[in-house]
Amino acid sequence: MMSPQRSAATRAKPGYQKIIRTCEIARSKYNLPYAWVDTCCINKDSSATLSEAINSMFRWYSDAWICFAYLADVTSSPLSFHESRWFTRGWTLQELIAPKDLVFFDCEWEFRGTKKSMATHVSMVTGIPSQILDHSVELSEIPVAQRFAWASTRETTREEDGAYSLLGIFDINMPMLYGEGPKAFIRLQEHILAEGADTSLFLWSDLRTSQEFTGLLAPSAACFREMRSITAEPSFTQREIYLTNRGIRLKLGLAWDAKTGLAVLPVKHSFGTTGTPAGVYLRRVGLDTFVRAQPNECTVASSERFYTVLTAVKCLSDSQSKRLVNHAMSIVAAREVSVVQVEPHGSWDPSSQLFYGTHTSAFIGYMAFRKSRFPQFAVVLFFQDNHWSATVVQGDRWASIQENFYSHYNYNRDELKHHDSMGDQRLAYIKGPHLTTLTVYLRINRLTGRPYIEIKTFDEIASDFNPEVS
């Protein structure tokens, strides 16, 4: 089991007694010829060996005849068991769940119980259902978000280990890349998506972020803290999810929030025992591109859904989020002017009167308006390189362009001739009944320097009427 000859320096090292006592108990009480201890049985100097060990550890624990958990901070006091740091460490989650038989020892190597005998206490401390602890329910039957919730309050010394310590919990194998930082947790989620279609992965809330928009993937397990009691809804069809170089490709039904223009992505899971269907907010930022909106909360998913194919951005940096916010186009319209259509649907926020562009590449869209007894008209908006261009199309010409909107402006980009770098400009002068007019402007806010669209009503009878300067 081990060499009897050890130097004084070796015997003085922290953890040496743990190795000695593990071997003694394994031999004397369980008649086992071998013992494996993580602190000395993994060659951490070899990246290949370390990667193999981390990817295999859950299986090793599961296949072991018995496992020991040495709780160095647990004394004879009953309360000390519940307060042990062992229950707060990231790596010990799989050490708790994987073994069929697990024995707890306190700081004096006194027997404190088994996972089976202590299941009620362990479940209360960790939030892990007793059915998982006694292996009467398979891990694969538990929603992804709930499994992440078990790790949400656990800590690791290295940031990457927050992901690597969970590989066995999700039956995932992936290479270790120490130094990748938060990308490790993103990679873990990508591997989970590649293996299945559990959309509870998208059900998280980040209370620490200051970003208004994020990607669809969570930055850490801490974001799943409130998802311990979610349940999967019955489903007779399998959702298709694809990882692409643009993001996460989904084909599903979206609900829409009329007040904010946000889409609601239903995740096919419910909150707790209430059966309330859960969802998350999305903001459209392109023809088929969406980002996570209001990432600090989840919402209720409506039953009224419109099926579509969409691409959700995986990750969104703080600077990209700010770009979306800072370059949203404000639309200031006279009260009697109403919005009748927006393309792309979901780019317009009625509550803040903002039309969102994109965080990358280019974006084109329109807002169609109506005022009683005036011809219908549309403001066409194009965003590229942090600047907006615009034009107004009205009447029959708009009706002919609208049907083939994207192809028309793909070949006629020069029609978007009003650029925000040119200062205040009149875009259109629309005649109505009784010498009234609508005038559409592209203006620049003098305080912020940001462009905005203004739609004003004029009465030509007024002696001071001059739409060029109003």
Short mmCIF file of C-alpha atoms in Angstrom, two decimals, residues 52-439:
data_model
loop_
_atom_site.label_atom_id
_atom_site.label_comp_id
_atom_site.label_asym_id
_atom_site.label_seq_id
_atom_site.Cartn_x
_atom_site.Cartn_y
_atom_site.Cartn_z
CA GLU A 52 -7.25 12.40 -17.66
CA ALA A 53 -7.71 12.31 -13.89
CA ILE A 54 -10.16 15.21 -13.82
CA ASN A 55 -12.21 13.70 -16.64
CA SER A 56 -12.19 10.27 -14.96
CA MET A 57 -12.59 11.22 -11.30
CA PHE A 58 -16.39 10.95 -11.14
CA ARG A 59 -16.22 7.44 -12.63
CA TRP A 60 -13.44 6.43 -10.25
CA TYR A 61 -15.49 7.54 -7.25
CA SER A 62 -18.55 5.79 -8.64
CA ASP A 63 -16.68 2.52 -9.22
CA ALA A 64 -14.89 2.56 -5.85
CA TRP A 65 -15.82 -0.10 -3.30
CA ILE A 66 -16.05 2.64 -0.66
CA CYS A 67 -15.03 6.30 -0.33
CA PHE A 68 -13.90 8.25 2.74
CA ALA A 69 -14.67 11.94 3.35
CA TYR A 70 -12.31 13.41 5.93
CA LEU A 71 -13.91 16.53 7.44
CA ALA A 72 -10.93 18.29 9.02
CA ASP A 73 -13.07 21.00 10.65
CA VAL A 74 -15.71 18.71 12.15
CA THR A 75 -15.48 18.05 15.89
CA SER A 76 -17.64 16.05 18.27
CA SER A 77 -20.19 18.89 18.20
CA PRO A 78 -23.26 17.92 16.14
CA LEU A 79 -23.47 21.42 14.64
CA SER A 80 -19.94 21.28 13.25
CA PHE A 81 -20.99 18.69 10.65
CA HIS A 82 -23.52 21.06 9.08
CA GLU A 83 -20.99 23.91 9.09
CA SER A 84 -18.12 21.98 7.52
CA ARG A 85 -16.27 23.69 4.67
CA TRP A 86 -16.30 20.35 2.88
CA PHE A 87 -19.85 21.16 1.81
CA THR A 88 -18.79 24.50 0.28
CA ARG A 89 -15.89 23.35 -1.89
CA GLY A 90 -16.39 22.87 -5.62
CA TRP A 91 -14.49 19.61 -6.00
CA THR A 92 -16.33 17.85 -3.18
CA LEU A 93 -19.68 17.97 -4.99
CA GLN A 94 -18.78 14.99 -7.16
CA GLU A 95 -17.07 13.35 -4.17
CA LEU A 96 -20.46 13.50 -2.44
CA ILE A 97 -22.68 12.41 -5.32
CA ALA A 98 -20.64 9.83 -7.24
CA PRO A 99 -19.81 7.15 -4.60
CA LYS A 100 -22.31 4.42 -3.88
CA ASP A 101 -20.92 4.16 -0.34
CA LEU A 102 -19.41 7.20 1.37
CA VAL A 103 -18.21 7.33 4.98
CA PHE A 104 -17.69 10.56 6.92
CA PHE A 105 -14.83 10.97 9.43
CA ASP A 106 -14.28 13.97 11.71
CA CYS A 107 -11.00 15.74 12.54
CA GLU A 108 -10.00 12.93 14.93
CA TRP A 109 -10.81 10.26 12.35
CA GLU A 110 -13.85 9.24 14.34
CA PHE A 111 -16.70 7.71 12.34
CA ARG A 112 -19.57 10.23 11.94
CA GLY A 113 -21.89 8.28 9.67
CA THR A 114 -22.45 7.31 6.05
CA LYS A 115 -24.01 9.18 3.18
CA LYS A 116 -27.01 6.89 3.49
CA SER A 117 -27.45 7.31 7.25
CA MET A 118 -26.84 11.07 7.08
CA ALA A 119 -28.88 11.64 3.90
CA THR A 120 -31.45 13.92 5.56
CA HIS A 121 -28.76 16.13 7.10
CA VAL A 122 -26.66 16.21 3.93
CA SER A 123 -29.69 17.08 1.80
CA MET A 124 -30.58 19.93 4.15
CA VAL A 125 -27.04 21.34 4.04
CA THR A 126 -26.48 21.00 0.28
CA GLY A 127 -29.96 21.27 -1.22
CA ILE A 128 -29.35 18.01 -3.09
CA PRO A 129 -32.41 15.71 -3.08
CA SER A 130 -31.98 12.54 -1.04
CA GLN A 131 -32.96 10.51 -4.14
CA ILE A 132 -29.73 11.67 -5.77
CA LEU A 133 -27.68 10.87 -2.69
CA ASP A 134 -29.03 7.31 -2.49
CA HIS A 135 -28.86 6.85 -6.29
CA SER A 136 -32.56 6.01 -6.62
CA VAL A 137 -32.80 8.73 -9.29
CA GLU A 138 -30.30 9.12 -12.13
CA LEU A 139 -28.42 12.40 -12.44
CA SER A 140 -29.50 12.64 -16.08
CA GLU A 141 -33.14 12.91 -14.93
CA ILE A 142 -32.41 16.16 -13.06
CA PRO A 143 -32.67 19.43 -15.04
CA VAL A 144 -29.32 20.97 -15.94
CA ALA A 145 -30.18 24.22 -14.13
CA GLN A 146 -30.95 22.34 -10.91
CA ARG A 147 -27.63 20.49 -11.05
CA PHE A 148 -25.82 23.80 -11.51
CA ALA A 149 -27.76 25.13 -8.51
CA TRP A 150 -26.07 22.52 -6.29
CA ALA A 151 -22.73 24.10 -7.22
CA SER A 152 -23.92 27.71 -7.09
CA THR A 153 -22.58 28.45 -3.61
CA ARG A 154 -19.46 26.30 -3.82
CA GLU A 155 -15.98 27.76 -4.22
CA THR A 156 -12.78 26.75 -5.99
CA THR A 157 -9.30 28.22 -5.70
CA ARG A 158 -8.92 28.57 -9.47
CA GLU A 159 -11.71 30.04 -11.56
CA GLU A 160 -11.47 27.33 -14.20
CA ASP A 161 -12.10 24.63 -11.58
CA GLY A 162 -15.61 26.00 -11.15
CA ALA A 163 -16.27 24.31 -14.50
CA TYR A 164 -13.81 21.40 -14.41
CA SER A 165 -15.12 20.17 -11.04
CA LEU A 166 -18.56 19.67 -12.62
CA LEU A 167 -17.60 17.51 -15.60
CA GLY A 168 -18.78 14.31 -13.96
CA ILE A 169 -22.05 15.88 -12.80
CA PHE A 170 -22.96 16.38 -16.47
CA ASP A 171 -21.13 13.33 -17.88
CA ILE A 172 -18.92 15.60 -19.98
CA ASN A 173 -15.35 15.07 -21.16
CA MET A 174 -13.33 18.09 -22.25
CA PRO A 175 -9.67 19.15 -22.16
CA MET A 176 -8.29 21.28 -19.32
CA LEU A 177 -6.98 24.71 -20.36
CA TYR A 178 -5.80 26.42 -17.21
CA GLY A 179 -5.46 30.12 -17.94
CA GLU A 180 -8.70 30.37 -19.93
CA GLY A 181 -10.54 31.90 -16.95
CA PRO A 182 -14.31 32.37 -17.44
CA LYS A 183 -14.19 30.69 -20.86
CA ALA A 184 -14.03 27.34 -19.05
CA PHE A 185 -17.61 27.66 -17.82
CA ILE A 186 -18.78 28.73 -21.28
CA ARG A 187 -17.07 25.68 -22.81
CA LEU A 188 -18.76 23.43 -20.29
CA GLN A 189 -22.17 24.79 -21.27
CA GLU A 190 -21.35 24.35 -24.96
CA HIS A 191 -20.50 20.70 -24.34
CA ILE A 192 -23.76 20.25 -22.42
CA LEU A 193 -25.71 21.71 -25.36
CA ALA A 194 -23.87 19.46 -27.79
CA GLU A 195 -24.92 16.40 -25.77
CA GLY A 196 -28.60 17.24 -25.28
CA ALA A 197 -31.44 19.72 -25.60
CA ASP A 198 -32.17 20.65 -21.97
CA THR A 199 -33.10 24.34 -22.28
CA SER A 200 -33.15 24.81 -18.51
CA LEU A 201 -29.49 25.67 -19.15
CA PHE A 202 -30.78 29.11 -20.19
CA LEU A 203 -32.76 29.60 -16.96
CA TRP A 204 -30.48 31.71 -14.77
CA SER A 205 -30.27 35.18 -13.24
CA ASP A 206 -27.11 37.21 -12.66
CA LEU A 207 -27.67 39.59 -9.76
CA ARG A 208 -24.11 40.87 -9.92
CA THR A 209 -24.00 42.07 -13.52
CA SER A 210 -24.39 45.72 -14.47
CA GLN A 211 -24.95 44.84 -18.13
CA GLU A 212 -28.35 45.53 -19.63
CA PHE A 213 -27.77 42.79 -22.20
CA THR A 214 -25.73 39.56 -22.07
CA GLY A 215 -25.37 36.34 -23.98
CA LEU A 216 -27.66 33.36 -23.46
CA LEU A 217 -25.04 31.37 -21.52
CA ALA A 218 -24.39 32.03 -17.84
CA PRO A 219 -21.02 33.40 -16.66
CA SER A 220 -20.85 31.06 -13.65
CA ALA A 221 -22.74 28.45 -11.64
CA ALA A 222 -23.65 31.15 -9.10
CA CYS A 223 -26.29 32.41 -11.55
CA PHE A 224 -28.34 29.22 -11.00
CA ARG A 225 -28.69 29.65 -7.25
CA GLU A 226 -32.49 30.11 -7.38
CA MET A 227 -33.10 27.09 -9.62
CA ARG A 228 -33.01 24.31 -7.01
CA SER A 229 -36.71 23.49 -7.32
CA ILE A 230 -37.46 23.78 -11.03
CA THR A 231 -39.23 20.90 -12.75
CA ALA A 232 -39.33 19.80 -16.37
CA GLU A 233 -42.61 20.19 -18.26
CA PRO A 234 -43.97 17.19 -20.19
CA SER A 235 -42.79 17.32 -23.79
CA PHE A 236 -43.60 15.07 -26.73
CA THR A 237 -41.16 16.69 -29.14
CA GLN A 238 -37.40 17.14 -28.92
CA ARG A 239 -36.10 20.65 -29.43
CA GLU A 240 -33.32 21.12 -31.93
CA ILE A 241 -30.35 23.19 -30.77
CA TYR A 242 -27.26 23.88 -32.84
CA LEU A 243 -24.03 25.60 -31.89
CA THR A 244 -22.81 27.77 -34.76
CA ASN A 245 -20.05 30.35 -35.21
CA ARG A 246 -22.75 33.03 -34.72
CA GLY A 247 -24.28 31.63 -31.54
CA ILE A 248 -26.95 29.16 -30.46
CA ARG A 249 -29.43 28.24 -33.19
CA LEU A 250 -32.92 27.48 -31.89
CA LYS A 251 -36.23 26.58 -33.49
CA LEU A 252 -39.04 27.18 -31.04
CA GLY A 253 -41.99 29.33 -30.09
CA LEU A 254 -41.40 32.79 -28.67
CA ALA A 255 -43.85 34.85 -26.66
CA TRP A 256 -43.74 38.66 -26.83
CA ASP A 257 -44.08 41.30 -24.14
CA ALA A 258 -46.15 44.12 -25.66
CA LYS A 259 -44.98 46.73 -23.15
CA THR A 260 -41.25 46.37 -23.79
CA GLY A 261 -41.13 44.62 -27.15
CA LEU A 262 -38.99 41.90 -25.58
CA ALA A 263 -39.27 38.29 -26.65
CA VAL A 264 -39.81 35.66 -23.97
CA LEU A 265 -37.95 32.40 -24.51
CA PRO A 266 -39.86 29.51 -22.87
CA VAL A 267 -37.46 26.93 -21.42
CA LYS A 268 -39.96 24.06 -20.99
CA HIS A 269 -39.50 24.06 -17.21
CA SER A 270 -41.61 25.36 -14.35
CA PHE A 271 -40.88 27.20 -11.12
CA GLY A 272 -41.22 25.01 -8.02
CA THR A 273 -44.47 23.26 -7.22
CA THR A 274 -46.66 26.04 -8.65
CA GLY A 275 -46.25 24.79 -12.20
CA THR A 276 -45.67 28.34 -13.45
CA PRO A 277 -43.92 28.07 -16.86
CA ALA A 278 -40.51 29.74 -16.80
CA GLY A 279 -38.80 31.86 -19.41
CA VAL A 280 -36.12 34.48 -20.00
CA TYR A 281 -36.19 37.81 -21.84
CA LEU A 282 -34.53 38.33 -25.22
CA ARG A 283 -33.95 41.50 -27.25
CA ARG A 284 -33.77 41.29 -31.02
CA VAL A 285 -30.63 42.91 -32.42
CA GLY A 286 -30.67 41.78 -36.02
CA LEU A 287 -32.61 39.90 -38.66
CA ASP A 288 -32.55 36.66 -36.66
CA THR A 289 -30.18 37.57 -33.81
CA PHE A 290 -31.13 37.90 -30.15
CA VAL A 291 -29.31 38.73 -26.91
CA ARG A 292 -30.37 38.05 -23.33
CA ALA A 293 -32.21 41.05 -21.85
CA GLN A 294 -32.78 41.83 -18.17
CA PRO A 295 -30.27 39.12 -17.15
CA ASN A 296 -30.87 39.74 -13.45
CA GLU A 297 -34.30 38.10 -13.59
CA CYS A 298 -36.33 35.30 -15.13
CA THR A 299 -39.97 35.65 -16.10
CA VAL A 300 -43.17 33.73 -16.73
CA ALA A 301 -43.55 32.28 -20.22
CA SER A 302 -46.85 33.01 -21.95
CA SER A 303 -48.78 30.28 -23.72
CA GLU A 304 -49.22 32.52 -26.80
CA ARG A 305 -46.17 31.71 -28.90
CA PHE A 306 -44.98 32.42 -32.41
CA TYR A 307 -42.65 29.81 -33.86
CA THR A 308 -39.44 31.04 -35.41
CA VAL A 309 -35.83 30.13 -36.06
CA LEU A 310 -33.42 32.35 -34.17
CA THR A 311 -29.78 32.69 -33.22
CA ALA A 312 -29.02 33.70 -29.64
CA VAL A 313 -25.63 35.22 -28.90
CA LYS A 314 -23.65 32.94 -26.55
CA CYS A 315 -21.64 35.66 -24.80
CA LEU A 316 -21.82 39.45 -24.86
CA SER A 317 -19.08 41.64 -23.42
CA ASP A 318 -19.72 44.71 -21.32
CA SER A 319 -18.54 46.96 -24.16
CA GLN A 320 -20.89 45.24 -26.62
CA SER A 321 -23.79 45.66 -24.21
CA LYS A 322 -22.99 49.35 -23.81
CA ARG A 323 -22.80 49.72 -27.58
CA LEU A 324 -26.34 48.43 -27.92
CA VAL A 325 -27.57 50.78 -25.20
CA ASN A 326 -25.63 53.88 -26.23
CA HIS A 327 -26.47 53.62 -29.92
CA ALA A 328 -30.17 52.80 -29.66
CA MET A 329 -32.16 55.24 -31.79
CA SER A 330 -34.74 57.31 -29.91
CA ILE A 331 -38.01 57.92 -31.78
CA VAL A 332 -39.97 61.01 -30.72
CA ALA A 333 -43.35 61.09 -32.45
CA ALA A 334 -46.38 63.33 -32.12
CA ARG A 335 -49.07 61.78 -29.94
CA GLU A 336 -51.48 61.14 -32.80
CA VAL A 337 -48.85 59.28 -34.84
CA SER A 338 -48.97 55.53 -34.14
CA VAL A 339 -46.57 52.69 -34.87
CA VAL A 340 -48.19 50.05 -37.07
CA GLN A 341 -45.27 47.73 -37.82
CA VAL A 342 -41.65 47.21 -36.85
CA GLU A 343 -39.07 45.14 -38.67
CA PRO A 344 -37.27 43.24 -37.29
CA HIS A 345 -40.01 42.49 -34.78
CA GLY A 346 -38.63 42.93 -31.26
CA SER A 347 -36.13 45.69 -32.09
CA TRP A 348 -38.50 48.38 -30.79
CA ASP A 349 -39.03 49.11 -27.10
CA PRO A 350 -42.33 51.03 -26.75
CA SER A 351 -41.73 51.71 -23.06
CA SER A 352 -38.53 53.67 -23.66
CA GLN A 353 -39.24 54.68 -27.28
CA LEU A 354 -35.94 53.15 -28.42
CA PHE A 355 -35.10 51.27 -31.62
CA TYR A 356 -32.14 48.92 -31.14
CA GLY A 357 -29.44 48.28 -33.71
CA THR A 358 -26.72 45.66 -33.39
CA HIS A 359 -23.53 45.12 -31.41
CA THR A 360 -21.61 43.92 -34.45
CA SER A 361 -21.55 44.15 -38.24
CA ALA A 362 -24.50 46.05 -39.76
CA PHE A 363 -28.24 46.34 -39.17
CA ILE A 364 -31.20 47.54 -41.21
CA GLY A 365 -34.83 47.82 -40.23
CA TYR A 366 -37.87 50.04 -40.40
CA MET A 367 -40.73 51.47 -38.41
CA ALA A 368 -44.01 52.02 -40.24
CA PHE A 369 -46.30 54.79 -38.94
CA ARG A 370 -49.86 55.92 -39.46
CA LYS A 371 -51.77 59.10 -38.76
CA SER A 372 -55.44 59.48 -39.58
CA ARG A 373 -56.02 60.77 -43.14
CA PHE A 374 -52.30 60.81 -43.93
CA PRO A 375 -50.54 58.36 -46.25
CA GLN A 376 -48.75 55.56 -44.41
CA PHE A 377 -45.01 56.07 -44.21
CA ALA A 378 -41.95 54.27 -42.90
CA VAL A 379 -38.67 55.42 -41.43
CA VAL A 380 -35.92 53.14 -42.74
CA LEU A 381 -32.88 52.93 -40.44
CA PHE A 382 -29.43 51.55 -41.18
CA PHE A 383 -26.71 51.11 -38.53
CA GLN A 384 -23.03 50.46 -39.24
CA ASP A 385 -19.73 51.48 -37.64
CA ASN A 386 -21.54 53.16 -34.72
CA HIS A 387 -23.49 55.52 -37.01
CA TRP A 388 -27.06 55.68 -38.26
CA SER A 389 -28.37 56.50 -41.72
CA ALA A 390 -32.04 57.01 -42.50
CA THR A 391 -34.65 57.77 -45.09
CA VAL A 392 -38.45 58.02 -45.23
CA VAL A 393 -40.62 56.21 -47.76
CA GLN A 394 -44.35 56.89 -48.05
CA GLY A 395 -47.53 55.98 -49.87
CA ASP A 396 -47.57 53.58 -52.81
CA ARG A 397 -43.78 53.51 -53.07
CA TRP A 398 -43.53 52.17 -49.55
CA ALA A 399 -46.12 49.50 -50.33
CA SER A 400 -44.00 48.30 -53.28
CA ILE A 401 -40.72 48.32 -51.31
CA GLN A 402 -42.05 46.73 -48.12
CA GLU A 403 -42.72 43.35 -49.72
CA ASN A 404 -39.04 42.96 -50.69
CA PHE A 405 -37.56 45.26 -48.09
CA TYR A 406 -34.24 43.53 -47.44
CA SER A 407 -33.41 42.74 -51.05
CA HIS A 408 -34.34 46.28 -52.13
CA TYR A 409 -31.96 48.00 -49.74
CA ASN A 410 -29.27 45.40 -50.29
CA TYR A 411 -29.00 46.80 -53.84
CA ASN A 412 -30.07 50.39 -53.12
CA ARG A 413 -28.05 51.33 -50.06
CA ASP A 414 -27.44 54.77 -51.58
CA GLU A 415 -31.08 55.68 -50.88
CA LEU A 416 -30.16 55.87 -47.18
CA LYS A 417 -28.52 59.21 -47.82
CA HIS A 418 -29.19 60.98 -44.53
CA HIS A 419 -26.26 60.25 -42.19
CA ASP A 420 -26.10 61.27 -38.53
CA SER A 421 -22.67 62.85 -39.10
CA MET A 422 -24.39 65.51 -41.24
CA GLY A 423 -26.20 67.10 -38.28
CA ASP A 424 -29.92 67.98 -38.14
CA GLN A 425 -31.76 67.11 -41.35
CA ARG A 426 -35.30 67.00 -42.63
CA LEU A 427 -36.06 63.51 -43.93
CA ALA A 428 -39.59 63.99 -45.26
CA TYR A 429 -42.43 66.42 -45.63
CA ILE A 430 -45.76 64.54 -45.73
CA LYS A 431 -48.92 66.40 -46.74
CA GLY A 432 -52.23 65.76 -45.05
CA PRO A 433 -55.74 67.27 -45.14
CA HIS A 434 -56.57 70.92 -44.49
CA LEU A 435 -53.03 72.23 -44.99
CA THR A 436 -51.59 70.07 -42.21
CA THR A 437 -48.29 68.27 -42.61
CA LEU A 438 -46.08 65.73 -40.91
CA THR A 439 -42.39 66.48 -40.96
#
